[in-house]
Coordinates of C-alpha atoms and ligand atoms in Angstrom, one line a residue:
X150 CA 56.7 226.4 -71.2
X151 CA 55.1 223.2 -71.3
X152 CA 54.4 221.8 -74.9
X153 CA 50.5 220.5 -75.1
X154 CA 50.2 217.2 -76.6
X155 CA 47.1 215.7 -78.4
X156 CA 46.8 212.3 -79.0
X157 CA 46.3 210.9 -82.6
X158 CA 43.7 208.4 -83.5
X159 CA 44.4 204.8 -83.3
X160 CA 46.5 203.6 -86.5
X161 CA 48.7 200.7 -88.6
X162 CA 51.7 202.3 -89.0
X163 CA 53.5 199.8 -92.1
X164 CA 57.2 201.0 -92.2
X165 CA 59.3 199.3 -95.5
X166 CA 62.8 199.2 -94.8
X167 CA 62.1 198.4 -91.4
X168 CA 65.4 197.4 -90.3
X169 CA 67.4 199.7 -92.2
X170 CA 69.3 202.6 -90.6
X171 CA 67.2 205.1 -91.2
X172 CA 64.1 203.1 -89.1
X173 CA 66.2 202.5 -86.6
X174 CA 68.1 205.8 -86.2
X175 CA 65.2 208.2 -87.1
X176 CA 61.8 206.9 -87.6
X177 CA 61.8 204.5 -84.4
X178 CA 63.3 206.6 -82.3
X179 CA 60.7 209.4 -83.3
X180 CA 57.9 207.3 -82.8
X181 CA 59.1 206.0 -78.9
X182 CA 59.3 209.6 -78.2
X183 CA 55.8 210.8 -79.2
X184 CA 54.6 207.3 -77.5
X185 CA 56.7 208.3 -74.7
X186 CA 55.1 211.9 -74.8
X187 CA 51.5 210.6 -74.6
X188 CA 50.8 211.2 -78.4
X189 CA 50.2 207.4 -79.2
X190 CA 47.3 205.3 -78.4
X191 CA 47.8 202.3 -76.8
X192 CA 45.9 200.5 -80.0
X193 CA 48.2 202.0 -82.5
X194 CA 50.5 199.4 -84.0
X195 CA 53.7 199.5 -85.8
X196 CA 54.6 197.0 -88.6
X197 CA 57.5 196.7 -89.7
X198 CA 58.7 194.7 -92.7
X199 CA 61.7 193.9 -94.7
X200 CA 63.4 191.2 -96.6
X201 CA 64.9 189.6 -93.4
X202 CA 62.9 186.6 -92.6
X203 CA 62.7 187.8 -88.9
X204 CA 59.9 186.9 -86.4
X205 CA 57.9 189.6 -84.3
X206 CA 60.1 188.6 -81.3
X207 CA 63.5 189.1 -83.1
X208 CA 62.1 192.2 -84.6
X209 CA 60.9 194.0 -81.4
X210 CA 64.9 193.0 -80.3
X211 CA 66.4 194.6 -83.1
X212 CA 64.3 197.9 -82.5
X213 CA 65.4 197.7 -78.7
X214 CA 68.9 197.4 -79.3
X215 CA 68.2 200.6 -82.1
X216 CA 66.7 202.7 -79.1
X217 CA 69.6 202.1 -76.6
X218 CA 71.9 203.4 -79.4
X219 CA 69.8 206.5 -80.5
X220 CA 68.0 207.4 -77.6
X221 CA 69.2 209.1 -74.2
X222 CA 69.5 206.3 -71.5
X223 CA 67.3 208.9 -68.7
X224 CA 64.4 209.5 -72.0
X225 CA 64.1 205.2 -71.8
X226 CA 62.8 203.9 -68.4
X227 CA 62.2 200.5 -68.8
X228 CA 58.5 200.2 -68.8
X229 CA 58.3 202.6 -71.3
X230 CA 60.2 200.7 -73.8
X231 CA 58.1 197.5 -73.1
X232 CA 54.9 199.1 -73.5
X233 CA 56.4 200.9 -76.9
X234 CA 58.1 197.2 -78.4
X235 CA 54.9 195.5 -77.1
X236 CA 53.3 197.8 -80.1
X237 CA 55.6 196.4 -82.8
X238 CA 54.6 193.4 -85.1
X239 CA 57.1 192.4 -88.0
X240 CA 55.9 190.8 -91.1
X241 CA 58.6 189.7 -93.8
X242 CA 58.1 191.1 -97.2
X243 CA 59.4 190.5 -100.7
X244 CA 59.0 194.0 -102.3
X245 CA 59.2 192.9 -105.7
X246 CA 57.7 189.6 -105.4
X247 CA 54.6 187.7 -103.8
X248 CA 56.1 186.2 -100.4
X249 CA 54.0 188.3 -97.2
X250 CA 51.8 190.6 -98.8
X251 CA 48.6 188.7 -98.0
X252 CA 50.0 188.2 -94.3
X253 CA 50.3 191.9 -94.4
X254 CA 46.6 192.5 -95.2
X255 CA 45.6 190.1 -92.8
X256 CA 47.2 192.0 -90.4
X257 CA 46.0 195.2 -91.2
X258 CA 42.6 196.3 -88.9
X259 CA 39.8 197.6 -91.3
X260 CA 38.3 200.3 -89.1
X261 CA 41.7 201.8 -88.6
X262 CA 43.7 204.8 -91.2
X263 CA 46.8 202.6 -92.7
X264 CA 50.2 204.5 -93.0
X265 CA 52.7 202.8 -95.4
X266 CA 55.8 204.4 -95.1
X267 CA 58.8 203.5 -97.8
X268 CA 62.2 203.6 -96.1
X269 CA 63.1 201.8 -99.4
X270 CA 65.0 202.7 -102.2
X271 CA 63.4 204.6 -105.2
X272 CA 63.1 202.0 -107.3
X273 CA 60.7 200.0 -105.2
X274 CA 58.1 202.6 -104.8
X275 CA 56.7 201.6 -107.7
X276 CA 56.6 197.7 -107.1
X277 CA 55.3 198.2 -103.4
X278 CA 52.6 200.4 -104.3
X279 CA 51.5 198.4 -106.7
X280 CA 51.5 195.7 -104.5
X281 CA 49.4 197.6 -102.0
X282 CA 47.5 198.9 -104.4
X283 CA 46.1 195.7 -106.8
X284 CA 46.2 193.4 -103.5
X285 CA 43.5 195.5 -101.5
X286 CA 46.0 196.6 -98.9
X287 CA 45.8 200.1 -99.8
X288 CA 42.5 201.7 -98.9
X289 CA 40.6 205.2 -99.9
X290 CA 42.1 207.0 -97.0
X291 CA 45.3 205.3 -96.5
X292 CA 49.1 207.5 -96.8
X293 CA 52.0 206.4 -98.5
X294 CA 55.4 208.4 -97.3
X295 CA 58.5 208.3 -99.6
X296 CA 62.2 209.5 -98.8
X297 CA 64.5 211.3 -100.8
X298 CA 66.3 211.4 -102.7
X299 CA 63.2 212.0 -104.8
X300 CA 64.3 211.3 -108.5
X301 CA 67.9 212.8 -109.2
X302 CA 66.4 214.9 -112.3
X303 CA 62.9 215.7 -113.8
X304 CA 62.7 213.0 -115.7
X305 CA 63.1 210.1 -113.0
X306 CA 61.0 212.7 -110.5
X307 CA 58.3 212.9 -113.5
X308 CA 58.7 208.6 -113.7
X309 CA 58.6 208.0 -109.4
X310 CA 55.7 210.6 -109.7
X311 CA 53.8 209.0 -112.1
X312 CA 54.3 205.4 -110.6
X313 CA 53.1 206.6 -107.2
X314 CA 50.1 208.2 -109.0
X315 CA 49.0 205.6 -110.9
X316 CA 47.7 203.7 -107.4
X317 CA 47.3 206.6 -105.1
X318 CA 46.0 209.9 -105.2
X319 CA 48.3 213.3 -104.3
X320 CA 46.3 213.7 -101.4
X321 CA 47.6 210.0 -100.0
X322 CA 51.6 211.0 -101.2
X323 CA 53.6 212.3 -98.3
X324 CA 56.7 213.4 -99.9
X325 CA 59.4 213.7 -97.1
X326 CA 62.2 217.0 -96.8
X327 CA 62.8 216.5 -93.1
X328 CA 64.1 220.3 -93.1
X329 CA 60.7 221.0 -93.1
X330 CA 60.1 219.3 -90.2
X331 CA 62.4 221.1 -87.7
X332 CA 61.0 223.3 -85.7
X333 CA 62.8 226.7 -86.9
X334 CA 62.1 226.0 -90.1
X335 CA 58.7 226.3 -89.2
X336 CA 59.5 229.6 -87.5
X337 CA 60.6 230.8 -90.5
X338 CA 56.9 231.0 -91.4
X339 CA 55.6 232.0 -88.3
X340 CA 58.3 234.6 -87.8
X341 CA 56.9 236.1 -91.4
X342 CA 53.3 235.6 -90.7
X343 CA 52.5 235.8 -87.3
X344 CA 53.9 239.1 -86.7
X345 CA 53.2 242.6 -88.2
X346 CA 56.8 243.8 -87.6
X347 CA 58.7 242.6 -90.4
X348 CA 56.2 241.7 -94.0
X349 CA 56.3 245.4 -94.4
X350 CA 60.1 245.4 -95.2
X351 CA 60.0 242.0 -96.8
X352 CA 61.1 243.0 -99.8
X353 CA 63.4 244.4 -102.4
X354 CA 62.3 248.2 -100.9
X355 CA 63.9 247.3 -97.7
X356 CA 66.0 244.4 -97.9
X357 CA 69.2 244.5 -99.4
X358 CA 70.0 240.8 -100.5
X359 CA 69.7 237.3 -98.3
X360 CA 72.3 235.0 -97.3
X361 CA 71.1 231.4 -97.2
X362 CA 74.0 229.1 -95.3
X363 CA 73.9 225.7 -94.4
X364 CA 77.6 224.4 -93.5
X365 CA 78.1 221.0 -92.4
X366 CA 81.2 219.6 -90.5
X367 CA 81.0 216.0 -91.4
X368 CA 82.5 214.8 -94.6
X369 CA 80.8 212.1 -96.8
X370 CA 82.3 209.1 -95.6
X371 CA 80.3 206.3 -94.9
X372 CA 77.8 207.2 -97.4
X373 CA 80.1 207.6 -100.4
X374 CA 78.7 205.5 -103.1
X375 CA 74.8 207.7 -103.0
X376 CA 76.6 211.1 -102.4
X377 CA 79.6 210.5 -105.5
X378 CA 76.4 210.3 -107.8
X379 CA 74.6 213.0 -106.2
X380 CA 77.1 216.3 -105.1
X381 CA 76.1 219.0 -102.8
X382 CA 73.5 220.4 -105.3
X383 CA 71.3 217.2 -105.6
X384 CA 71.8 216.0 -102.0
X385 CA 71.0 220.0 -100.5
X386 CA 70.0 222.2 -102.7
X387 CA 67.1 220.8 -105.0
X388 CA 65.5 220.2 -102.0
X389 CA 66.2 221.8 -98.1
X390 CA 67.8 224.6 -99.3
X391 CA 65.1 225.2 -102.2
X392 CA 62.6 224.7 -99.5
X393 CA 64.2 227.6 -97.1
X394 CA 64.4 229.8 -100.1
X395 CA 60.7 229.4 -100.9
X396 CA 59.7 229.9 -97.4
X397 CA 61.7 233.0 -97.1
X398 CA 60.4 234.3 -100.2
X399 CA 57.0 233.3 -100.9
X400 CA 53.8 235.3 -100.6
X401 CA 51.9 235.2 -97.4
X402 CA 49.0 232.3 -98.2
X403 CA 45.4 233.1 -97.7
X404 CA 45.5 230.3 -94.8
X405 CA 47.8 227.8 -93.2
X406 CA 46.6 224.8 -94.8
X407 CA 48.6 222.4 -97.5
X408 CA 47.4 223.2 -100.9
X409 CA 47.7 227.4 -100.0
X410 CA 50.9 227.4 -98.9
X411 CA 52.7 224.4 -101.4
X412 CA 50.8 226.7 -104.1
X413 CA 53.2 229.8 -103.1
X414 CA 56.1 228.3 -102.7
X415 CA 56.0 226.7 -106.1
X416 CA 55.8 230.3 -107.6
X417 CA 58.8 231.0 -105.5
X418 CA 60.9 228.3 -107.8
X419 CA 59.2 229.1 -111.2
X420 CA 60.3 232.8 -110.6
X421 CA 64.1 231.8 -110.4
X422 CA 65.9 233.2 -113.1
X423 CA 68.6 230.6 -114.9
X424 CA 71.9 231.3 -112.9
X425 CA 74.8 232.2 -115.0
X426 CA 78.1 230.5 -115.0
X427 CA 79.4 233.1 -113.3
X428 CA 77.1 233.3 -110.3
X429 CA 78.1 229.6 -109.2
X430 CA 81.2 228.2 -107.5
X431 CA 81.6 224.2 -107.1
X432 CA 84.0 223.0 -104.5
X433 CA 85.5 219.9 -103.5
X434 CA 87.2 219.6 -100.1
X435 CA 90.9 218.2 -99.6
X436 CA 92.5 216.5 -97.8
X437 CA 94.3 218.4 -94.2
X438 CA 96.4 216.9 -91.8
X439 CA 95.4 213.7 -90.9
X440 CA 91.5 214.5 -92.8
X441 CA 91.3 212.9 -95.9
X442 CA 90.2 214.8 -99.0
X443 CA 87.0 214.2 -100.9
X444 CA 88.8 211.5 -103.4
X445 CA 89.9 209.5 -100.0
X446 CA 86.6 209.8 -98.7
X447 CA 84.2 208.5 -102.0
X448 CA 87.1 206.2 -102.7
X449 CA 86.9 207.3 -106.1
X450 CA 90.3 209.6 -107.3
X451 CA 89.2 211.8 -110.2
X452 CA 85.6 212.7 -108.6
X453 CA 84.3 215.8 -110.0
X454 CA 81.6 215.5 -108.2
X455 CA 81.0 219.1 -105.9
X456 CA 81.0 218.7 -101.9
X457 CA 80.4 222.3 -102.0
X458 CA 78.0 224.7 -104.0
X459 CA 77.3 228.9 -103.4
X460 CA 75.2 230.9 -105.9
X461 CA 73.4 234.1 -106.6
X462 CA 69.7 233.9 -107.5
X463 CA 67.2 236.0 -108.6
X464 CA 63.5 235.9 -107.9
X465 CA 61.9 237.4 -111.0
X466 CA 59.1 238.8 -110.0
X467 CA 57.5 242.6 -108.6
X468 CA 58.2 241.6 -104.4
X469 CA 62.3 239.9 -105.0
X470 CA 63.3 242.1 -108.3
X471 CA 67.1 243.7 -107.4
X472 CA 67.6 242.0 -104.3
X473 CA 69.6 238.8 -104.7
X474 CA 69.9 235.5 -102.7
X475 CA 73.0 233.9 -101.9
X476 CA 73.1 230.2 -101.2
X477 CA 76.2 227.9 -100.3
X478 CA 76.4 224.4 -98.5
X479 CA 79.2 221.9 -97.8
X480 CA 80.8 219.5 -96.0
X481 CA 83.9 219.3 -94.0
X482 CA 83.1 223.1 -93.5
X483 CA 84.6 225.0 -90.2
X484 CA 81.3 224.1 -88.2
X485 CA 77.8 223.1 -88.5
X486 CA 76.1 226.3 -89.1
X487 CA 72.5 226.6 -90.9
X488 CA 71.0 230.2 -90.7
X489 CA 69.5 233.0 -92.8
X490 CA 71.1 236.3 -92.7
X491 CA 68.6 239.1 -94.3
X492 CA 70.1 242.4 -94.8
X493 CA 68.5 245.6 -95.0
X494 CA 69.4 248.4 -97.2
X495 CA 70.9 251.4 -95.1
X496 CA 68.5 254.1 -94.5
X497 CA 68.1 256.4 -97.7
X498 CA 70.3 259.6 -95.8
X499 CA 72.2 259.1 -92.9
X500 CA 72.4 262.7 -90.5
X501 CA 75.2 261.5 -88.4
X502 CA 78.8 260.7 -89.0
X503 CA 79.9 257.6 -91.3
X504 CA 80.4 254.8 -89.2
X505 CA 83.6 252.7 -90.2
X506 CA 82.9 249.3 -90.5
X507 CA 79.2 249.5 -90.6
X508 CA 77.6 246.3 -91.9
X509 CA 73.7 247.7 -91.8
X510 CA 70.7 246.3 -90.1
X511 CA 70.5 242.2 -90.2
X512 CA 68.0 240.1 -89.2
X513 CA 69.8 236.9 -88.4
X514 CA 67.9 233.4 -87.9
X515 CA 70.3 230.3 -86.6
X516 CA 68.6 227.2 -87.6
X517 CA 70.5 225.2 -86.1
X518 CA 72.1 224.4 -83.5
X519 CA 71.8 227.3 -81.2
X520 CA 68.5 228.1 -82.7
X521 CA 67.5 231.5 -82.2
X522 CA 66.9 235.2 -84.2
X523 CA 69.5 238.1 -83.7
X524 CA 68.6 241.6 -84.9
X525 CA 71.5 243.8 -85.7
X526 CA 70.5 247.5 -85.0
X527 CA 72.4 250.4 -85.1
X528 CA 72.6 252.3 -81.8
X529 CA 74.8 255.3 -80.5
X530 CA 78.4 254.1 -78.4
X531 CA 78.0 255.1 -75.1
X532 CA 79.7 257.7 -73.7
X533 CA 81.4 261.1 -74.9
X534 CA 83.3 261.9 -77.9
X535 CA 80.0 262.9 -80.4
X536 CA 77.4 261.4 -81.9
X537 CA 79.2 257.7 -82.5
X538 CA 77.2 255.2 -84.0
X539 CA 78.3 251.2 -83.2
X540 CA 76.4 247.8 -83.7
X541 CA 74.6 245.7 -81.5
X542 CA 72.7 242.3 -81.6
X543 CA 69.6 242.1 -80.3
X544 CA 69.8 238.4 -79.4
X545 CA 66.9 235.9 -78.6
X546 CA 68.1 232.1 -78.3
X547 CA 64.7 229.9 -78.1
X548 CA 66.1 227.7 -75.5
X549 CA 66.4 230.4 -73.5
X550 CA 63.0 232.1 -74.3
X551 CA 60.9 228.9 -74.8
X552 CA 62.4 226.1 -72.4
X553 CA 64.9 223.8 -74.5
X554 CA 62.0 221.2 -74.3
X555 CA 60.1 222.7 -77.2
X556 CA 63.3 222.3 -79.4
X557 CA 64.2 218.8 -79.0
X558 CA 61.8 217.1 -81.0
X559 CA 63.5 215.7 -83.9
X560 CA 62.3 216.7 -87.4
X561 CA 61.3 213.0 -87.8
X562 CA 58.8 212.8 -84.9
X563 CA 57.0 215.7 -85.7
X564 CA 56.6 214.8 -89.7
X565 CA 55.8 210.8 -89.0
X566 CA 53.0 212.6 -86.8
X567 CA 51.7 214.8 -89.5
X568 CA 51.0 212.1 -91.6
X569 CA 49.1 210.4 -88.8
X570 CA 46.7 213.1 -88.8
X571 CA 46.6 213.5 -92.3
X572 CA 48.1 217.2 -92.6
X573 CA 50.3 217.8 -95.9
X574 CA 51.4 221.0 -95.4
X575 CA 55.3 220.1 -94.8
X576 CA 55.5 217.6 -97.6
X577 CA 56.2 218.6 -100.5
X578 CA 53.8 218.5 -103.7
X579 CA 54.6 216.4 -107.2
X580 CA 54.4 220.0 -108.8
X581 CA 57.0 220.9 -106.3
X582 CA 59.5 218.2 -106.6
X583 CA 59.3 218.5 -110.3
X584 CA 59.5 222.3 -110.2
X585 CA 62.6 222.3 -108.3
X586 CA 64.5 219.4 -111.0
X587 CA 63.1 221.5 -113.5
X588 CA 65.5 224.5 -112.1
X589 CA 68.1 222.2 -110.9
X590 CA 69.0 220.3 -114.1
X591 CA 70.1 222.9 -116.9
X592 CA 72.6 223.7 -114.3
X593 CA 73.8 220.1 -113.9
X594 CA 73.7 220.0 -117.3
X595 CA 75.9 223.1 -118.1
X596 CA 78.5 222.3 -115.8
X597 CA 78.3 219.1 -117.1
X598 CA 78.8 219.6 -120.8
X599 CA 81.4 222.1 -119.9
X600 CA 83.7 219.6 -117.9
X601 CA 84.0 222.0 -115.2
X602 CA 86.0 220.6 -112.2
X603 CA 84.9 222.1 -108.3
X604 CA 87.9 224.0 -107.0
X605 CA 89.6 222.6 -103.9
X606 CA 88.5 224.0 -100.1
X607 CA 90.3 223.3 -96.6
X608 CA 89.0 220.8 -94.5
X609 CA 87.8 223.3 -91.7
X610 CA 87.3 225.8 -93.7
X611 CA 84.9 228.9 -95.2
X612 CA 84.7 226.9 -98.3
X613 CA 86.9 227.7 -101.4
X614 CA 87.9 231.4 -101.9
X615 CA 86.0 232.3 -104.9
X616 CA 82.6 231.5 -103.1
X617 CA 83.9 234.6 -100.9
X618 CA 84.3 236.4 -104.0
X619 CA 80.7 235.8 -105.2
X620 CA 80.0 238.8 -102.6
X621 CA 83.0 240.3 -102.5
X622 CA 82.4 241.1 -106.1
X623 CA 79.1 242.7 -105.3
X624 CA 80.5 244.3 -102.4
X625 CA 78.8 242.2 -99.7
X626 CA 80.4 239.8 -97.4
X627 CA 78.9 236.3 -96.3
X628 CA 78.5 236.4 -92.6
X629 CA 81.4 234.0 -91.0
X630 CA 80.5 230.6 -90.9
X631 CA 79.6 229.6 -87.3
X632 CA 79.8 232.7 -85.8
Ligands
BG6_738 C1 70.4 214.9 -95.8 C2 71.6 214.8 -96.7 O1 69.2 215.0 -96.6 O2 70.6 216.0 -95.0 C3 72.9 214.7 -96.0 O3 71.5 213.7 -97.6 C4 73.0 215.9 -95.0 O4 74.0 214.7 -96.8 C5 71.7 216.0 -94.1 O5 74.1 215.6 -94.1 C6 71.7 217.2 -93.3 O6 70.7 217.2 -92.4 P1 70.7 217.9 -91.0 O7 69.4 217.6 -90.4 O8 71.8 217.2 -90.2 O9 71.0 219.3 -91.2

């Protein structure tokens, strides 16, 4: 299958933090591949800026050396990458003082939509669009994109809100959860809403309880100092795994267009019950074999800070009453793994014999990698000896269906695109952000004021025992990790 590919308008694309690593591992990258795709106009420009007192030429060198690194050698024929660096300007910037900002503006075209994207730390958002704002570089139509970590409670979410608000408008603020920018997160939503087959059973009727799992292999090191301060709920939860919940759970919108569908999912995290004590399980890896632990990693030896989180939640409300979700992520897990397991109940009277073993019907979507759906049915084992019933999965890997093309665009590409055209839908709303911190904080808070310490897990492991418990207690079982 061939993907179809419509070019934007011509634009100034101003990215802050220009020579940082996410602008040169992500957002670069992302952009070369839609320009090598056909999706960028030859008259679209890309500016970056930073502190370094670089000029254009040393610039465009430092991007080329970044797509070498992060770009397959057969996806970069040479003229392509001339003809994408020969797009690139540089201006150099003082965030938080005066030095480029009028260079900037004269640089900008008036007849074309400005992008400012922030690849900054938080606490410049507020002192660049300001800048942009009382310096005429901002116009009525122009998009500002911020990065997480958005805030790391409602408080300083509700003060990086206001500051962006104060010179833009919610309809210019592209807040950025790349997990909504992969492409099976998206199917998540067309999987619910494009088909008849399965919004019938979508609910507590018919489905049993959810497993939300998003296991990571790598440890923190390298990034240490950020994730110390933030933990597994702050850096994963709050945000991507708060987004697959709502999109899971929400109510069908009335179309596919931002405001509907931001509108539902907010619901989805108003109607979260508080989680109890009980319900949650913090873990911390340690060290195995030659793996160093957590401490090792963060540099930092009595970190009680969690590298792992599972819960129970409830969605209070008349579609999600009785059927519970289950969330858990970590690091240093046994293998990168994100998918959604949602379990039906068993059928209300079963005629034929019990089947040992039985784990009911599953609907199983494997974000990543191996992206694909599996539907566990029941069927009769072949062959005599009765009416035997035994599992099967009815497997569909996209790569296999779809071509592996349509997969490989990265979640940056797709969501640096979006705000091109000027379509909100996978960003996430203030209301949203704040919503989410609003849920998130009396939790930090209680385990906070309580001094709880995360139990230890294996490097390689399932994550610590009592997160298998959580089920187990229930009398449910999390599907293996990396199955
Ligand atoms: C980031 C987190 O937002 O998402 C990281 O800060 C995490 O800690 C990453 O590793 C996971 O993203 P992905 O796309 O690799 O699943």
């Amino acid at each position: 299958m061939v993907a179809r590919v419509i070019p934007v308008a011509p634009f100034d694309l101003v990215i802050f933090g220009a020579t940082g690593d996410l602008a040169r591992r992500k957002i670069l990258p992302g952009l070369f591949s839609r320009f090598r795709a056909g999706q960028m106009p030859a008259d679209a420009r890309i500016i970056g800026s930073a502190r370094s007192n670089f000029d254009k030429a040393e610039f465009r060198e430092l991007i080329h050396h970044a797509l070498k690194e992060f770009v397959d050698k057969e996806l970069r024929p040479q003229e392509k990458l001339d003809a994408f660096l020969d797009q690139l300007d540089y201006v150099h910037i003082d965030a938080t003082g005066d030095a480029g900002w009028q260079e900037l503006k004269d640089t900008l075209r008036d007849d074309t939509t400005r992008t400012f994207y922030l690849s900054v730390s938080p606490s410049l958002f507020g002192p660049i669009a300001e800048r942009l704002s009382t310096r005429g570089i901002a116009t009525e139509d122009s998009r500002i994109v911020v990065e997480k970590p958005f805030g790391h409670d409602l408080a300083s979410a509700k003060a990086l809100n206001a500051e962006l608000l104060e010179y833009f408008t919610e309809r210019q603020i592209y807040r950025i959860d790349h997990y909504l920018g992969k492409e099976t997160v998206q199917n998540l939503m067309a999987l619910r809403f494009a088909n008849s087959l399965f919004e019938p059973l979508w609910n507590s009727t018919h489905i049993d309880h959810v497993q939300i799992t998003v296991a990571e292999k790598l440890g923190v090191a390298g990034r240490g100092g950020y994730y110390d301060q933030s933990g597994a709920m702050r850096d994963m939860v709050q945000n991507h795994l708060m987004q697959l919940m709502c999109l899971i759970a929400m109510e069908p919108p009335s179309k596919f267009a931002p405001n509907a569908v931001r509108d539902e999912k907010v619901k989805v995290i108003e109607a979260l019950d508080p989680v109890s004590p009980q319900d949650l399980v913090r873990g911390q890896y340690r060290a195995w074999r030659d793996v160093p632990g957590y401490h090792a990693d963060v540099e930092n030896p009595d970190s009680t800070t969690e590298s792992f989180i599972a819960m129970k939640l409830a969605v209070a409300n008349w579609r999600w009453a009785g059927t519970p979700f289950y969330l858990r992520t970590g690091k240093r897990m046994r293998a990168r793994s994100s998918e959604i397991t949602v379990v039906f109940r068993d059928p209300p009277h079963m005629i034929f014999p019990k089947m040992e073993g039985r784990k009911g019907n599953a609907l199983i979507i494997r974000l990543q990698p191996d992206e694909g759906i599996t539907l566990r049915t029941t069927i009769k084992e072949p062959g005599p000896g009765g009416m035997r019933l035994t599992e099967v999965d009815m497997d569909m890997t996209f790569a296999d269906a779809l071509g592996s093309d349509l997969n490989s665009q990265d979640a940056y590409e797709r969501l640096v695109m979006d705000v091109i055209r000027g379509d909100q839908t996978l960003f996430m709303r203030g209301d949203e952000v704040e919503a989410a911190w609003a849920w998130a904080d009396p939790l930090i808070s209680a385990w906070q004021e309580a001094g709880h310490k995360p139990v230890p897990y294996d490097v390689g492991s399932s994550g610590p025992e009592e997160a298998l418990m959580l089920l187990h207690k229930d009398g449910r079982r999390w599907r293996p990790v990396g199955d």
